[in-house]
XYZ file of C-alpha atoms in Angstrom:
319
model
C 122.563 121.275 74.536
C 126.137 119.956 74.604
C 127.052 119.824 78.289
C 125.078 119.808 81.554
C 126.760 120.190 84.953
C 124.752 118.686 87.839
C 125.567 119.942 91.346
C 123.656 118.873 94.493
C 123.636 121.208 97.510
C 122.639 120.562 101.115
C 123.028 123.426 103.598
C 125.688 125.075 101.443
C 124.446 128.692 101.399
C 127.979 130.108 101.538
C 129.168 127.913 98.691
C 126.423 128.437 96.098
C 127.643 131.638 94.474
C 131.382 130.839 94.627
C 130.691 127.446 93.069
C 128.546 129.003 90.356
C 131.224 131.592 89.545
C 133.987 128.961 89.383
C 131.981 126.705 87.070
C 130.960 129.568 84.786
C 134.566 130.778 84.566
C 135.619 127.306 83.408
C 132.727 126.930 80.955
C 133.262 130.365 79.411
C 136.620 129.143 78.118
C 134.872 126.391 76.161
C 132.861 126.625 72.958
C 130.154 124.208 74.102
C 126.552 125.127 74.788
C 126.261 124.502 78.503
C 123.678 124.194 81.247
C 123.955 124.139 85.032
C 121.477 122.051 87.038
C 121.626 122.907 90.740
C 119.644 120.746 93.184
C 118.762 121.827 96.720
C 118.438 118.595 98.699
C 115.987 119.975 101.279
C 118.385 122.452 102.903
C 117.446 124.154 106.158
C 119.461 127.317 105.514
C 119.370 129.887 102.686
C 120.713 127.545 100.021
C 117.479 127.699 98.003
C 117.365 131.505 98.098
C 120.948 131.608 96.831
C 120.157 129.131 94.056
C 117.113 131.124 92.956
C 119.190 134.305 92.851
C 121.803 132.641 90.649
C 119.147 131.156 88.351
C 117.422 134.533 88.077
C 120.543 136.150 86.629
C 121.684 133.335 84.327
C 119.304 131.487 81.963
C 121.770 128.603 81.787
C 120.944 127.685 85.393
C 118.058 125.385 86.287
C 117.429 125.193 90.046
C 115.514 122.322 91.648
C 114.354 122.107 95.273
C 113.396 118.954 97.169
C 110.611 119.007 99.751
C 112.996 117.461 102.287
C 116.450 115.918 102.448
C 116.630 112.739 100.357
C 120.401 112.327 100.098
C 123.116 112.905 97.540
C 122.156 110.067 95.207
C 118.542 111.243 94.948
C 119.709 114.809 94.292
C 122.041 113.612 91.546
C 119.267 111.491 90.041
C 116.949 114.505 89.903
C 119.632 116.679 88.340
C 120.368 114.024 85.733
C 116.659 113.684 84.965
C 116.246 117.440 84.447
C 119.486 117.864 82.473
C 119.318 118.356 78.705
C 122.968 117.949 77.670
C 124.346 115.135 75.537
C 127.209 115.011 78.040
C 126.566 115.125 81.783
C 129.029 115.957 84.519
C 128.491 115.827 88.272
C 130.388 117.510 91.072
C 129.925 118.431 94.722
C 128.714 121.833 95.840
C 131.285 122.250 98.627
C 134.038 123.853 96.469
C 136.346 120.855 96.922
C 136.128 119.800 93.255
C 137.920 121.928 90.652
C 135.855 123.061 87.619
C 139.132 123.690 85.779
C 139.356 119.898 85.415
C 136.268 119.879 83.165
C 138.184 120.144 79.831
C 140.259 117.070 80.710
C 137.096 115.019 81.203
C 135.757 116.170 77.853
C 139.026 115.187 76.173
C 138.662 111.644 77.501
C 135.092 111.441 76.216
C 136.337 112.621 72.814
C 138.724 109.652 72.848
C 135.755 107.301 72.964
C 135.217 106.666 76.664
C 131.643 106.587 77.983
C 132.360 107.250 81.672
C 135.253 109.277 83.092
C 135.868 109.089 86.842
C 137.849 111.582 88.902
C 140.556 110.342 91.274
C 141.361 112.655 94.194
C 145.026 111.653 94.233
C 145.922 114.291 96.856
C 142.684 114.170 98.803
C 142.196 117.005 101.304
C 140.102 115.217 103.948
C 140.589 113.720 107.401
C 142.671 110.559 107.442
C 140.810 108.370 109.948
C 137.192 109.293 109.233
C 137.336 109.867 105.484
C 140.475 108.704 103.669
C 141.111 105.308 105.279
C 137.437 104.161 105.179
C 137.299 105.329 101.557
C 140.422 103.362 100.607
C 139.030 100.198 102.193
C 135.646 100.705 100.504
C 137.226 101.314 97.097
C 139.329 98.155 97.413
C 136.277 96.122 98.412
C 134.123 97.579 95.623
C 136.816 96.780 93.074
C 137.114 93.183 94.271
C 133.355 92.573 94.303
C 132.450 94.326 91.048
C 135.584 93.632 89.035
C 135.781 97.333 88.112
C 139.010 98.645 89.733
C 138.382 102.330 90.449
C 140.653 104.179 92.889
C 138.005 106.674 94.016
C 134.379 105.608 93.585
C 133.268 108.317 96.006
C 134.596 111.212 93.915
C 131.578 113.135 92.634
C 133.522 114.694 89.764
C 132.568 112.413 86.890
C 131.511 112.713 83.251
C 129.032 110.557 81.351
C 127.337 110.237 78.034
C 123.735 111.179 78.789
C 122.282 108.259 76.848
C 124.092 105.933 79.265
C 123.662 107.643 82.639
C 119.939 108.246 82.130
C 119.443 104.469 81.830
C 121.011 103.688 85.221
C 118.650 103.596 88.244
C 120.003 105.612 91.180
C 118.882 105.217 94.797
C 120.370 104.759 98.295
C 124.159 105.360 97.856
C 124.208 103.984 94.311
C 125.984 106.993 92.791
C 129.216 105.358 93.988
C 128.539 102.297 91.850
C 127.744 103.998 88.546
C 130.971 102.742 86.891
C 130.146 99.175 87.961
C 126.577 99.440 86.675
C 127.777 101.064 83.451
C 130.102 98.118 82.923
C 127.010 95.908 82.584
C 126.203 97.801 79.389
C 129.759 97.410 78.089
C 130.704 101.034 78.754
C 134.318 102.138 78.280
C 135.492 103.602 81.600
C 138.495 105.849 82.255
C 139.915 107.376 85.429
C 141.968 110.568 85.698
C 143.633 112.341 88.664
C 141.854 115.557 89.652
C 142.476 118.475 91.963
C 140.905 118.474 95.410
C 140.680 121.385 97.839
C 140.013 121.606 101.588
C 136.474 122.586 102.569
C 136.243 126.340 103.165
C 132.668 126.820 104.351
C 130.100 124.670 106.107
C 130.482 121.144 107.424
C 130.951 117.798 105.719
C 127.742 115.777 105.315
C 129.622 112.487 105.162
C 130.111 110.175 108.123
C 130.908 106.620 109.106
C 127.152 105.878 109.174
C 127.210 105.701 105.377
C 129.428 102.616 105.457
C 126.466 100.407 106.399
C 124.385 101.596 103.438
C 127.333 101.280 101.076
C 127.855 97.660 102.152
C 124.176 96.847 101.586
C 124.305 98.481 98.161
C 127.426 96.469 97.382
C 125.438 93.266 97.980
C 122.794 94.566 95.569
C 125.410 95.371 92.934
C 126.981 91.928 93.301
C 123.560 90.383 92.734
C 123.030 92.488 89.618
C 126.469 91.634 88.252
C 125.930 87.934 88.923
C 122.408 87.570 87.556
C 122.435 90.336 84.929
C 119.042 90.077 83.199
C 117.717 86.872 84.848
C 117.829 87.320 88.634
C 115.310 84.497 89.103
C 117.906 81.975 87.895
C 120.472 83.210 90.422
C 118.074 83.202 93.365
C 116.539 79.941 92.144
C 119.905 78.176 92.289
C 120.310 79.156 95.948
C 116.717 78.153 96.689
C 117.295 74.787 95.029
C 120.268 74.029 97.253
C 118.313 74.971 100.373
C 115.393 72.824 99.253
C 117.648 69.780 98.794
C 118.972 70.179 102.349
C 115.429 70.650 103.668
C 114.115 67.492 101.988
C 117.189 65.528 103.072
C 116.720 66.528 106.704
C 113.023 65.655 106.542
C 113.729 62.205 105.088
C 116.377 61.605 107.731
C 113.829 62.355 110.430
C 111.159 60.099 108.925
C 113.297 57.128 107.887
C 115.615 56.824 110.876
C 113.802 54.517 113.340
C 116.104 55.496 116.179
C 115.485 59.223 115.686
C 111.706 58.916 116.089
C 112.001 58.361 119.862
C 114.563 61.023 120.703
C 115.728 64.572 120.230
C 117.492 63.946 116.859
C 114.121 63.963 115.128
C 113.451 67.444 116.477
C 116.821 68.625 115.238
C 116.230 67.130 111.787
C 112.740 68.621 111.578
C 114.095 71.995 112.670
C 116.783 71.893 109.995
C 114.172 70.917 107.419
C 111.883 73.814 108.367
C 114.770 76.294 108.457
C 116.109 75.474 105.007
C 112.591 75.106 103.620
C 111.787 78.625 104.761
C 115.051 79.875 103.257
C 114.219 78.220 99.935
C 110.793 79.880 99.895
C 112.312 83.258 100.760
C 114.954 83.024 98.038
C 112.346 82.078 95.442
C 110.207 85.036 96.510
C 113.256 87.315 96.247
C 113.985 85.972 92.778
C 110.440 86.553 91.549
C 110.414 90.063 93.026
C 113.792 90.898 91.453
C 112.538 89.618 88.109
C 109.517 91.924 88.346
C 111.731 94.870 89.264
C 114.010 94.196 86.303
C 111.142 93.877 83.841
C 109.204 96.930 85.024
C 112.220 99.211 85.370
C 113.522 101.107 88.374
C 111.271 100.864 91.416
C 111.563 104.109 93.369
C 110.030 104.903 96.748
C 108.693 108.208 95.541
C 108.339 109.664 92.071
C 110.468 112.637 91.081
C 107.391 114.855 90.823
C 106.492 114.005 94.421
C 109.872 114.838 95.964
C 110.417 118.016 93.942
C 108.874 121.111 95.467
C 109.955 123.649 92.848
C 111.909 124.041 89.619
C 113.109 127.573 88.890
C 114.708 129.026 85.755
C 114.393 132.295 83.866
C 113.788 130.701 80.472
C 113.464 126.989 79.622
C 116.773 125.551 78.480
C 116.592 123.088 75.610
C 112.817 123.055 75.567
C 112.263 123.075 79.320
C 109.896 120.900 81.288
């Protein structure tokens, strides 16, 4: 299999068939062997019925259904796991991405890039609730990670499968794939892409995602700073806290004037506070080291969140 297109859907019953037809029209102009992996992220409407109908008529389509809604990143991770192509592309299921941009992504991969990111230069979304928060987030992500991408939130991306299948995805981590790929020395390119207004359904994005993105950004910064030895990074912080803790304790014990007044309580409190912080940071370092050495720790295994996988005939050997 040459190319797999991964598309997550959540309550997009009106968009399933139009999206399928647009992608197929673009792929039919190429000479690549292609596969479509559609993921229903626990929709409450007829999205799954529409996906099954599409998969029943086209053996290139593999449809996956989650038991409940797990979020866009989890849906992408499942699609990537079930994809067979040497090249993987992702896009949204809301018809806002343009499948006609696919050949341009493939051209960039042919030039030697490992990750190609879409940039919605003329983004068709609301200014205050979508565009401005996105611009701020992209600036912040670029500053923290050192990977200056204009549009980390654009789902239209292309990857070499050998790379993307190595990257653990959870929470809102799909936004940080370029940053995580940079850890492996991946060559990353960015190209302007078309973007259309939403025609059917409602946007699933909101300001509530900002909190999770910020937490994930802290995680990414930790990964970029510690790389393969997180214990050293956390240990350095713990060491500093321990020095302050011991210093405060000695000040309380050796100062004869402090023993009969409130300063001793303050010094002891500071000692306990920084001692507890040192212990916590060491625990975090040990835990992070275990996570790194055992691989991606996921809340639930893929087999547990997936309710059904439907396809007419197995593509590339099946599962």
